[in-house]
Amino acid sequence: MRNRKALTVLLLFIALLTGANLLVRYGSAEVKASGRRVLLEDVDVDDVCGIRLMRRNGTVALEKNEGRWRLVEPYSGSVDRRVVMKFLDVLSMASVTDVIVDSALLKLGRTRADFSLDEPNLSVILRSAKGEQERLDFGAKTPLADGVYASVDGSDEVVIVPSELFAAVDRSADDFRRRTLFSLEVESIASFDIKRGTEAAVTCARQGVGWTVGDDRAEDRRVRKFLSDLLSATAVGFVWPTGASNETERASVAQLSAYGLDPENAVTVTLKGVDGESRSVTFGKSADEKLAYALVQNGTAVVTLPLEVRDAASQAPS
């Protein structure tokens, strides 16, 4: 009988403790019923033309102009549109697991500061074409680390969102950047040049349904493989720019030389499209046993990529 009484007291204590924990984390049933179930209720991702991610250590900003997204802070750079749209889709479809209104927090003797929302770990601002803004603040993790406290500017609610959502939107500048060397298809290329250091360039041109290298006929299969491999190559890492306050829009001669990207030593492949535009990539020296430096995106970025990409691009197909 004594053991049964002790067990009953223990179970009652656990129930009370669980209820208190739910009250602190989730709020009362009445509070939950009045809260939102989605994070952003009226956001049209197609109308968003500006994104800012603000942290204590810096800001990442993207702008859309004439339908094209571009990184503008902490430096200028090309971005992968698919990554940007996925970021916006995740936010627009984000669900809320629980809601606590400010009045309930006051009754509990707590404020937004208790959830690190007075100085957020991350703030996301979306700007529409009309200049309207939607701001989201993300604070501390929940006690079980399965969620993150968040708030929408202008709302009287503190919400909890899944930790996976926060991980998906906690992006760095490099996460948004375009890693492909070119945005072209093989059929859109009319010719290409390969120039090694101070040597004369070797030109491969489309002739009817085939290709020529210099005055000789080239094997179509090899040319297509050369172009396909080059067009599908992606950067492994970004070396420059880094967002330093003293950076220029173009890498200096000294910087290019340090990466083996100076004209005397580099290998440059220039693709000429059927649209008349030329696009190039310059390959430099090895960064380590597996990677090489390259100047890409019209000379606006230095990246690392696999050595085999550089070595294959240095030899004209025949």
XYZ file of C-alpha atoms in Angstrom:
318
model
C 0.000 0.000 0.000
C 2.833 2.358 0.889
C 4.542 1.660 -2.436
C 1.284 2.346 -4.284
C 0.890 5.701 -2.508
C 4.474 6.658 -3.311
C 3.948 5.716 -6.946
C 0.765 7.810 -7.095
C 2.576 10.834 -5.657
C 5.426 10.363 -8.120
C 3.064 10.162 -11.086
C 1.208 13.248 -9.910
C 4.492 15.135 -9.592
C 5.523 14.099 -13.101
C 2.167 15.221 -14.481
C 2.470 18.606 -12.786
C 6.042 19.017 -14.025
C 5.017 18.093 -17.566
C 2.142 20.550 -17.458
C 4.404 23.335 -16.251
C 6.878 22.590 -19.002
C 4.159 22.674 -21.647
C 2.835 25.940 -20.252
C 6.233 27.592 -20.443
C 7.103 26.243 -23.885
C 3.782 26.239 -25.645
C 1.380 28.504 -23.777
C -2.169 27.623 -22.782
C -4.673 25.949 -25.067
C -6.429 29.294 -25.443
C -3.181 30.960 -26.544
C -2.442 28.231 -29.078
C -5.893 28.460 -30.590
C -5.417 32.165 -31.265
C -2.000 31.775 -32.888
C -0.870 31.446 -36.480
C -0.133 28.081 -38.063
C 2.149 29.318 -40.861
C 5.134 31.603 -40.390
C 4.414 34.015 -43.247
C 0.775 34.407 -44.154
C 0.813 36.810 -47.106
C 4.096 36.477 -49.002
C 4.247 36.020 -52.771
C 7.728 34.680 -53.539
C 7.516 35.909 -57.139
C 7.021 39.452 -55.845
C 10.105 39.408 -53.606
C 12.936 41.483 -55.074
C 15.221 41.888 -52.073
C 16.551 39.560 -49.361
C 18.660 40.528 -46.347
C 20.072 38.118 -43.777
C 21.456 40.011 -40.799
C 23.671 38.531 -38.106
C 25.840 40.049 -35.414
C 28.924 39.408 -37.553
C 27.615 40.785 -40.845
C 24.926 40.970 -43.505
C 24.176 39.027 -46.674
C 22.011 40.839 -49.223
C 20.562 39.801 -52.574
C 18.711 41.916 -55.118
C 16.573 40.963 -58.106
C 16.802 43.228 -61.152
C 14.953 42.492 -64.395
C 14.220 38.990 -63.172
C 17.841 38.128 -62.301
C 19.096 37.649 -58.753
C 22.527 38.898 -57.714
C 24.545 39.007 -54.521
C 25.250 42.620 -53.502
C 26.544 42.288 -49.927
C 29.086 41.573 -48.462
C 30.383 41.587 -52.052
C 28.997 41.460 -55.555
C 28.631 38.078 -57.173
C 26.557 35.733 -59.317
C 24.073 33.521 -57.504
C 22.331 30.255 -58.232
C 18.698 31.149 -58.892
C 17.578 27.683 -57.828
C 19.111 28.176 -54.378
C 17.411 31.564 -53.990
C 14.008 30.200 -55.013
C 14.360 27.212 -52.686
C 15.189 29.625 -49.836
C 12.049 31.662 -50.563
C 9.879 28.557 -50.980
C 11.025 27.193 -47.616
C 10.065 30.461 -45.908
C 6.743 30.815 -47.721
C 5.655 27.285 -46.809
C 7.121 27.207 -43.288
C 4.778 25.942 -40.621
C 4.672 26.927 -36.965
C 4.650 24.194 -34.330
C 3.533 26.361 -31.419
C 2.606 29.929 -30.496
C 2.899 32.068 -27.375
C 1.348 35.546 -27.311
C 3.099 38.376 -25.489
C 0.314 38.671 -22.903
C 0.832 35.033 -21.916
C 4.561 35.635 -21.562
C 3.893 38.500 -19.153
C 1.718 36.249 -16.986
C 4.617 33.803 -16.850
C 7.026 36.593 -15.937
C 8.936 36.222 -19.184
C 9.781 38.487 -22.119
C 11.090 38.043 -25.647
C 14.579 38.544 -24.282
C 14.279 35.136 -22.605
C 14.127 33.631 -26.087
C 17.018 35.747 -27.497
C 14.581 37.695 -29.658
C 15.708 41.077 -28.335
C 19.066 40.416 -30.062
C 18.240 37.758 -32.667
C 20.775 35.243 -33.919
C 19.414 35.830 -37.418
C 17.012 38.344 -38.950
C 15.589 37.848 -42.444
C 14.023 40.771 -44.300
C 12.071 40.201 -47.503
C 11.300 43.253 -49.653
C 8.608 43.315 -52.305
C 8.622 45.243 -55.583
C 6.301 47.777 -53.930
C 8.796 48.404 -51.141
C 6.849 46.492 -48.516
C 8.959 44.553 -46.016
C 8.462 41.427 -43.951
C 10.946 40.814 -41.140
C 11.548 37.533 -39.335
C 13.702 37.227 -36.216
C 15.145 33.900 -35.087
C 16.313 33.523 -31.496
C 17.372 30.685 -29.218
C 16.749 26.969 -29.593
C 14.024 25.318 -27.565
C 15.113 23.284 -24.506
C 14.975 20.043 -26.497
C 16.794 21.705 -29.458
C 14.072 20.485 -31.822
C 12.817 23.984 -32.538
C 13.820 27.638 -32.666
C 11.956 30.606 -31.216
C 11.001 33.190 -33.828
C 8.849 36.257 -34.314
C 7.357 38.186 -37.208
C 7.741 41.947 -37.112
C 4.480 43.606 -36.101
C 3.067 40.445 -34.500
C 2.357 40.009 -30.768
C 3.367 36.349 -30.934
C 6.482 34.331 -30.250
C 6.382 31.196 -32.373
C 8.340 27.986 -32.470
C 9.519 26.703 -35.841
C 11.253 23.374 -36.555
C 15.031 23.430 -36.204
C 15.220 22.064 -39.765
C 13.580 25.236 -41.023
C 16.152 27.429 -39.311
C 18.982 25.323 -40.745
C 17.485 25.751 -44.230
C 17.351 29.566 -44.030
C 20.565 30.156 -42.067
C 22.538 30.667 -45.268
C 25.930 32.291 -45.864
C 26.893 34.351 -48.909
C 28.757 31.378 -50.393
C 25.658 29.185 -50.032
C 23.844 31.401 -52.547
C 26.673 31.724 -55.060
C 26.628 30.106 -58.461
C 29.123 27.263 -58.601
C 28.838 26.348 -62.266
C 31.466 27.897 -64.529
C 29.020 28.641 -67.342
C 25.282 28.802 -67.905
C 25.349 27.405 -71.436
C 24.401 24.346 -73.448
C 26.733 22.622 -75.913
C 24.469 23.508 -78.842
C 24.707 27.227 -78.005
C 28.478 27.323 -78.538
C 29.805 28.390 -81.943
C 33.532 28.118 -81.167
C 36.064 28.169 -78.348
C 39.704 29.144 -77.870
C 42.314 27.587 -75.582
C 45.268 29.817 -74.733
C 48.192 28.545 -72.657
C 50.326 31.305 -71.217
C 52.071 33.280 -73.943
C 51.450 30.632 -76.624
C 49.118 31.307 -79.530
C 45.508 30.343 -78.927
C 44.115 27.145 -80.427
C 40.649 27.613 -81.928
C 37.999 24.950 -82.218
C 35.056 26.021 -84.382
C 31.757 24.521 -85.395
C 31.641 23.715 -89.117
C 28.223 22.532 -90.235
C 27.452 19.466 -88.163
C 31.095 18.937 -87.145
C 34.063 20.735 -85.595
C 37.542 21.801 -86.658
C 40.658 22.435 -84.572
C 42.805 24.879 -86.482
C 42.778 23.580 -90.055
C 42.108 19.980 -89.081
C 38.853 18.141 -88.652
C 38.096 17.268 -85.023
C 36.248 14.212 -83.785
C 32.762 15.353 -82.861
C 32.490 12.960 -79.917
C 35.653 14.293 -78.273
C 34.667 17.930 -78.750
C 31.263 17.337 -77.251
C 32.794 15.527 -74.262
C 35.283 18.373 -73.780
C 32.477 20.942 -73.764
C 30.093 18.817 -71.715
C 32.700 18.238 -68.999
C 33.582 21.944 -68.896
C 29.959 23.096 -68.771
C 29.078 20.649 -65.994
C 32.122 21.512 -63.844
C 31.411 23.222 -60.527
C 33.492 25.178 -58.055
C 34.437 23.434 -54.817
C 35.152 26.581 -52.825
C 35.317 30.369 -53.108
C 38.646 32.093 -52.525
C 37.987 35.693 -53.552
C 36.231 38.031 -52.906
C 35.825 37.562 -49.161
C 33.923 40.723 -48.221
C 36.877 42.640 -46.785
C 36.328 46.398 -46.604
C 39.347 47.173 -48.802
C 38.479 44.802 -51.657
C 38.223 46.074 -55.214
C 35.750 44.918 -57.869
C 38.542 43.135 -59.735
C 41.400 41.064 -58.379
C 44.747 42.858 -58.494
C 47.656 41.737 -60.664
C 49.467 40.590 -57.519
C 46.491 38.492 -56.423
C 46.133 36.857 -59.829
C 49.846 36.083 -59.913
C 49.664 34.472 -56.461
C 47.079 32.010 -57.781
C 48.934 31.375 -61.050
C 46.252 33.302 -62.933
C 48.558 35.835 -64.564
C 48.642 35.876 -68.396
C 52.148 34.395 -68.526
C 51.213 31.191 -66.710
C 47.452 30.679 -66.872
C 45.336 28.641 -69.267
C 42.256 30.469 -70.531
C 39.320 28.860 -72.292
C 36.993 31.305 -74.055
C 33.617 30.127 -75.293
C 31.926 32.089 -78.057
C 28.190 31.594 -78.235
C 25.908 31.669 -81.222
C 24.543 34.856 -79.630
C 27.905 36.531 -80.286
C 28.864 36.804 -76.611
C 32.169 35.506 -75.241
C 32.545 33.884 -71.825
C 35.816 32.677 -70.358
C 37.391 30.767 -67.491
C 41.058 31.020 -66.545
C 42.859 28.149 -64.841
C 45.806 28.750 -62.514
C 48.175 26.730 -60.391
C 47.335 23.883 -58.043
C 45.859 24.802 -54.672
C 46.694 21.366 -53.229
C 46.870 17.761 -54.384
C 43.257 17.731 -55.564
C 42.302 21.309 -56.396
C 43.343 24.135 -58.706
C 42.569 27.857 -58.750
C 40.359 29.373 -61.440
C 39.130 32.858 -62.338
C 35.454 32.632 -63.256
C 32.254 34.598 -63.886
C 33.826 37.253 -66.101
C 36.784 37.720 -63.789
C 34.726 38.541 -60.700
C 35.574 35.488 -58.584
C 38.492 33.187 -57.804
C 37.447 29.635 -56.936
C 38.938 26.210 -56.448
C 37.883 23.282 -58.607
C 39.084 19.710 -59.220
C 42.515 19.372 -60.820
C 41.109 17.078 -63.497
C 38.856 19.878 -64.741
C 41.830 22.168 -65.267
C 43.975 19.450 -66.842
C 41.234 18.334 -69.238
C 40.429 21.907 -70.277
C 44.095 22.607 -71.040
C 44.165 20.148 -73.936
C 42.305 20.860 -77.184
C 40.178 17.903 -78.336
C 41.259 16.386 -81.627
